[in-house]
Amino acid sequence: MSLKKFNTVLTAAFILFILWFGTDFILSPETTAPGFGLPSWPSGDGGGFLVTKGIRDVVLALVLGILLVTGHRRALAWVLLVEAFAAYGDMANVLAHHGSVTTALAVHGLTATLMVANGLLMMRETRGVGHAMALRGPAPSSRPALED
């Protein structure tokens, strides 16, 4: 399997996983929340924060999906690297609130680390693209030059 195909499959798996998890948080936060790793359900009307987390996840997945479908692989690599911070942040949140260490590391930490690996592999796949663009210079403009 080529590196490009491997990266595409792994990225698609991330997109589907994040989309599924986010949608679950939106549609049924009370059943999804215990799998997040925090020790207790939010008090009062805290369920709205879980829906917010779900919306965040759906948006993260859609950004990755748009970049994958449009073929912007170098930008996709950068976004994978940046979005990994969300998963590392979730891991830190679970650990800081005395949640499940196993879930924090095995779900959030592993997801984040795999996203970083996927992003770095995609950077490797596209490394010549950025260099070639820099050597070539800016793209010629399709607009006519303005006369003085």
PDB file of C-alpha atoms in Angstrom:
ATOM      1  CA  MET A   1       0.000   0.000   0.000  1.00  0.00           C
ATOM      2  CA  SER A   2       1.387   3.389  -0.946  1.00  0.00           C
ATOM      3  CA  LEU A   3       1.995   6.065   1.671  1.00  0.00           C
ATOM      4  CA  LYS A   4      -0.673   8.259   0.071  1.00  0.00           C
ATOM      5  CA  LYS A   5      -3.287   5.496   0.198  1.00  0.00           C
ATOM      6  CA  PHE A   6      -2.345   4.623   3.806  1.00  0.00           C
ATOM      7  CA  ASN A   7      -2.643   8.289   4.852  1.00  0.00           C
ATOM      8  CA  THR A   8      -5.983   8.601   3.075  1.00  0.00           C
ATOM      9  CA  VAL A   9      -7.419   5.509   4.775  1.00  0.00           C
ATOM     10  CA  LEU A  10      -6.145   6.562   8.204  1.00  0.00           C
ATOM     11  CA  THR A  11      -7.485  10.102   7.784  1.00  0.00           C
ATOM     12  CA  ALA A  12     -10.856   8.789   6.624  1.00  0.00           C
ATOM     13  CA  ALA A  13     -10.972   6.546   9.702  1.00  0.00           C
ATOM     14  CA  PHE A  14     -10.283   9.580  11.929  1.00  0.00           C
ATOM     15  CA  ILE A  15     -12.993  11.570  10.200  1.00  0.00           C
ATOM     16  CA  LEU A  16     -15.561   8.808  10.663  1.00  0.00           C
ATOM     17  CA  PHE A  17     -14.538   8.169  14.279  1.00  0.00           C
ATOM     18  CA  ILE A  18     -14.646  11.853  15.256  1.00  0.00           C
ATOM     19  CA  LEU A  19     -17.916  12.383  13.389  1.00  0.00           C
ATOM     20  CA  TRP A  20     -19.503   9.347  15.055  1.00  0.00           C
ATOM     21  CA  PHE A  21     -18.306  10.350  18.521  1.00  0.00           C
ATOM     22  CA  GLY A  22     -19.397  13.977  18.090  1.00  0.00           C
ATOM     23  CA  THR A  23     -22.819  12.994  16.762  1.00  0.00           C
ATOM     24  CA  ASP A  24     -23.267  10.638  19.716  1.00  0.00           C
ATOM     25  CA  PHE A  25     -22.546  13.502  22.113  1.00  0.00           C
ATOM     26  CA  ILE A  26     -25.141  15.665  20.361  1.00  0.00           C
ATOM     27  CA  LEU A  27     -27.877  13.017  20.128  1.00  0.00           C
ATOM     28  CA  SER A  28     -27.437  11.165  23.416  1.00  0.00           C
ATOM     29  CA  PRO A  29     -24.947  12.874  25.725  1.00  0.00           C
ATOM     30  CA  GLU A  30     -26.219  11.013  28.793  1.00  0.00           C
ATOM     31  CA  THR A  31     -25.186   7.637  27.378  1.00  0.00           C
ATOM     32  CA  THR A  32     -22.011   8.839  25.655  1.00  0.00           C
ATOM     33  CA  ALA A  33     -20.545  10.897  28.505  1.00  0.00           C
ATOM     34  CA  PRO A  34     -19.455   7.964  30.696  1.00  0.00           C
ATOM     35  CA  GLY A  35     -17.211   6.704  27.880  1.00  0.00           C
ATOM     36  CA  PHE A  36     -15.389  10.046  27.808  1.00  0.00           C
ATOM     37  CA  GLY A  37     -13.591   9.166  31.039  1.00  0.00           C
ATOM     38  CA  LEU A  38     -14.769  11.840  33.462  1.00  0.00           C
ATOM     39  CA  PRO A  39     -15.821  10.539  36.888  1.00  0.00           C
ATOM     40  CA  SER A  40     -19.256  12.167  37.119  1.00  0.00           C
ATOM     41  CA  TRP A  41     -22.131  13.635  35.148  1.00  0.00           C
ATOM     42  CA  PRO A  42     -22.238  17.452  35.138  1.00  0.00           C
ATOM     43  CA  SER A  43     -24.551  18.893  37.789  1.00  0.00           C
ATOM     44  CA  GLY A  44     -27.484  21.142  37.018  1.00  0.00           C
ATOM     45  CA  ASP A  45     -27.899  21.925  33.350  1.00  0.00           C
ATOM     46  CA  GLY A  46     -24.359  20.834  32.472  1.00  0.00           C
ATOM     47  CA  GLY A  47     -25.579  18.565  29.691  1.00  0.00           C
ATOM     48  CA  GLY A  48     -25.351  21.523  27.319  1.00  0.00           C
ATOM     49  CA  PHE A  49     -21.571  21.406  27.617  1.00  0.00           C
ATOM     50  CA  LEU A  50     -21.622  17.830  26.367  1.00  0.00           C
ATOM     51  CA  VAL A  51     -23.603  18.878  23.299  1.00  0.00           C
ATOM     52  CA  THR A  52     -21.053  21.664  22.774  1.00  0.00           C
ATOM     53  CA  LYS A  53     -18.291  19.057  22.868  1.00  0.00           C
ATOM     54  CA  GLY A  54     -20.194  17.052  20.268  1.00  0.00           C
ATOM     55  CA  ILE A  55     -20.570  20.072  18.003  1.00  0.00           C
ATOM     56  CA  ARG A  56     -16.823  20.745  18.335  1.00  0.00           C
ATOM     57  CA  ASP A  57     -16.049  17.176  17.294  1.00  0.00           C
ATOM     58  CA  VAL A  58     -18.399  17.286  14.296  1.00  0.00           C
ATOM     59  CA  VAL A  59     -16.807  20.546  13.110  1.00  0.00           C
ATOM     60  CA  LEU A  60     -13.293  19.095  13.541  1.00  0.00           C
ATOM     61  CA  ALA A  61     -14.312  16.084  11.438  1.00  0.00           C
ATOM     62  CA  LEU A  62     -15.905  18.256   8.740  1.00  0.00           C
ATOM     63  CA  VAL A  63     -12.760  20.393   8.405  1.00  0.00           C
ATOM     64  CA  LEU A  64     -10.666  17.254   7.912  1.00  0.00           C
ATOM     65  CA  GLY A  65     -13.232  15.861   5.473  1.00  0.00           C
ATOM     66  CA  ILE A  66     -13.306  19.000   3.334  1.00  0.00           C
ATOM     67  CA  LEU A  67      -9.516  19.096   3.087  1.00  0.00           C
ATOM     68  CA  LEU A  68      -9.378  15.385   2.232  1.00  0.00           C
ATOM     69  CA  VAL A  69     -12.080  15.577  -0.446  1.00  0.00           C
ATOM     70  CA  THR A  70     -10.641  18.706  -2.063  1.00  0.00           C
ATOM     71  CA  GLY A  71      -7.137  17.221  -2.171  1.00  0.00           C
ATOM     72  CA  HIS A  72      -5.408  19.847  -0.047  1.00  0.00           C
ATOM     73  CA  ARG A  73      -3.127  17.260   1.486  1.00  0.00           C
ATOM     74  CA  ARG A  74      -0.437  19.564   2.880  1.00  0.00           C
ATOM     75  CA  ALA A  75      -3.075  21.699   4.633  1.00  0.00           C
ATOM     76  CA  LEU A  76      -4.718  18.466   5.807  1.00  0.00           C
ATOM     77  CA  ALA A  77      -1.429  17.391   7.376  1.00  0.00           C
ATOM     78  CA  TRP A  78      -1.154  20.686   9.276  1.00  0.00           C
ATOM     79  CA  VAL A  79      -4.775  20.492  10.443  1.00  0.00           C
ATOM     80  CA  LEU A  80      -4.269  16.924  11.685  1.00  0.00           C
ATOM     81  CA  LEU A  81      -1.306  18.133  13.729  1.00  0.00           C
ATOM     82  CA  VAL A  82      -3.259  21.055  15.164  1.00  0.00           C
ATOM     83  CA  GLU A  83      -6.457  19.087  15.839  1.00  0.00           C
ATOM     84  CA  ALA A  84      -4.435  16.561  17.827  1.00  0.00           C
ATOM     85  CA  PHE A  85      -4.286  19.253  20.524  1.00  0.00           C
ATOM     86  CA  ALA A  86      -8.047  18.844  21.029  1.00  0.00           C
ATOM     87  CA  ALA A  87      -7.574  15.155  21.834  1.00  0.00           C
ATOM     88  CA  TYR A  88      -4.546  15.875  24.049  1.00  0.00           C
ATOM     89  CA  GLY A  89      -6.675  18.536  25.759  1.00  0.00           C
ATOM     90  CA  ASP A  90      -9.445  16.002  26.347  1.00  0.00           C
ATOM     91  CA  MET A  91      -6.855  13.653  27.848  1.00  0.00           C
ATOM     92  CA  ALA A  92      -5.547  16.383  30.148  1.00  0.00           C
ATOM     93  CA  ASN A  93      -9.112  17.295  31.149  1.00  0.00           C
ATOM     94  CA  VAL A  94      -9.944  13.717  32.131  1.00  0.00           C
ATOM     95  CA  LEU A  95      -6.696  13.375  34.102  1.00  0.00           C
ATOM     96  CA  ALA A  96      -7.087  16.779  35.805  1.00  0.00           C
ATOM     97  CA  HIS A  97     -10.592  15.882  36.986  1.00  0.00           C
ATOM     98  CA  HIS A  98      -9.525  12.502  38.414  1.00  0.00           C
ATOM     99  CA  GLY A  99     -11.227  10.564  35.661  1.00  0.00           C
ATOM    100  CA  SER A 100     -10.262   7.221  34.223  1.00  0.00           C
ATOM    101  CA  VAL A 101      -6.517   7.132  33.540  1.00  0.00           C
ATOM    102  CA  THR A 102      -7.056   4.182  31.211  1.00  0.00           C
ATOM    103  CA  THR A 103      -9.610   6.075  29.115  1.00  0.00           C
ATOM    104  CA  ALA A 104      -7.527   9.250  29.148  1.00  0.00           C
ATOM    105  CA  LEU A 105      -4.481   7.453  27.796  1.00  0.00           C
ATOM    106  CA  ALA A 106      -6.044   4.680  25.700  1.00  0.00           C
ATOM    107  CA  VAL A 107      -8.745   6.760  24.013  1.00  0.00           C
ATOM    108  CA  HIS A 108      -7.728  10.414  24.009  1.00  0.00           C
ATOM    109  CA  GLY A 109      -3.931  10.060  24.226  1.00  0.00           C
ATOM    110  CA  LEU A 110      -3.764   7.296  21.631  1.00  0.00           C
ATOM    111  CA  THR A 111      -6.096   9.156  19.267  1.00  0.00           C
ATOM    112  CA  ALA A 112      -4.007  12.321  19.554  1.00  0.00           C
ATOM    113  CA  THR A 113      -0.751  10.456  19.039  1.00  0.00           C
ATOM    114  CA  LEU A 114      -2.103   8.636  15.983  1.00  0.00           C
ATOM    115  CA  MET A 115      -3.311  11.968  14.575  1.00  0.00           C
ATOM    116  CA  VAL A 116       0.187  13.401  15.021  1.00  0.00           C
ATOM    117  CA  ALA A 117       1.697  10.327  13.339  1.00  0.00           C
ATOM    118  CA  ASN A 118      -0.809  10.618  10.470  1.00  0.00           C
ATOM    119  CA  GLY A 119      -0.061  14.342  10.104  1.00  0.00           C
ATOM    120  CA  LEU A 120       3.695  13.742  10.062  1.00  0.00           C
ATOM    121  CA  LEU A 121       3.359  10.926   7.531  1.00  0.00           C
ATOM    122  CA  MET A 122       1.268  13.198   5.343  1.00  0.00           C
ATOM    123  CA  MET A 123       3.912  15.932   5.694  1.00  0.00           C
ATOM    124  CA  ARG A 124       6.465  13.389   4.483  1.00  0.00           C
ATOM    125  CA  GLU A 125       4.205  12.429   1.588  1.00  0.00           C
ATOM    126  CA  THR A 126       3.844  16.069   0.528  1.00  0.00           C
ATOM    127  CA  ARG A 127       7.290  17.402   1.466  1.00  0.00           C
ATOM    128  CA  GLY A 128       8.335  18.036  -2.135  1.00  0.00           C
ATOM    129  CA  VAL A 129       5.185  20.020  -2.857  1.00  0.00           C
ATOM    130  CA  GLY A 130       5.977  22.922  -0.530  1.00  0.00           C
ATOM    131  CA  HIS A 131       9.596  23.077  -1.653  1.00  0.00           C
ATOM    132  CA  ALA A 132       8.655  23.052  -5.338  1.00  0.00           C
ATOM    133  CA  MET A 133       6.115  25.837  -4.768  1.00  0.00           C
ATOM    134  CA  ALA A 134       8.737  27.965  -3.013  1.00  0.00           C
ATOM    135  CA  LEU A 135      11.237  27.501  -5.848  1.00  0.00           C
ATOM    136  CA  ARG A 136       8.672  28.279  -8.532  1.00  0.00           C
ATOM    137  CA  GLY A 137       7.536  31.510  -6.909  1.00  0.00           C
ATOM    138  CA  PRO A 138       4.043  32.968  -6.849  1.00  0.00           C
ATOM    139  CA  ALA A 139       1.514  31.753  -9.364  1.00  0.00           C
ATOM    140  CA  PRO A 140       1.018  34.068 -12.312  1.00  0.00           C
ATOM    141  CA  SER A 141      -2.063  36.215 -12.083  1.00  0.00           C
ATOM    142  CA  SER A 142      -4.887  35.551 -14.509  1.00  0.00           C
ATOM    143  CA  ARG A 143      -6.001  39.170 -14.279  1.00  0.00           C
ATOM    144  CA  PRO A 144      -4.682  41.700 -16.789  1.00  0.00           C
ATOM    145  CA  ALA A 145      -2.122  44.148 -15.471  1.00  0.00           C
ATOM    146  CA  LEU A 146      -3.413  47.585 -14.603  1.00  0.00           C
ATOM    147  CA  GLU A 147      -2.094  50.389 -16.778  1.00  0.00           C
ATOM    148  CA  ASP A 148      -0.916  53.655 -15.259  1.00  0.00           C
TER     149      ASP A 148
END
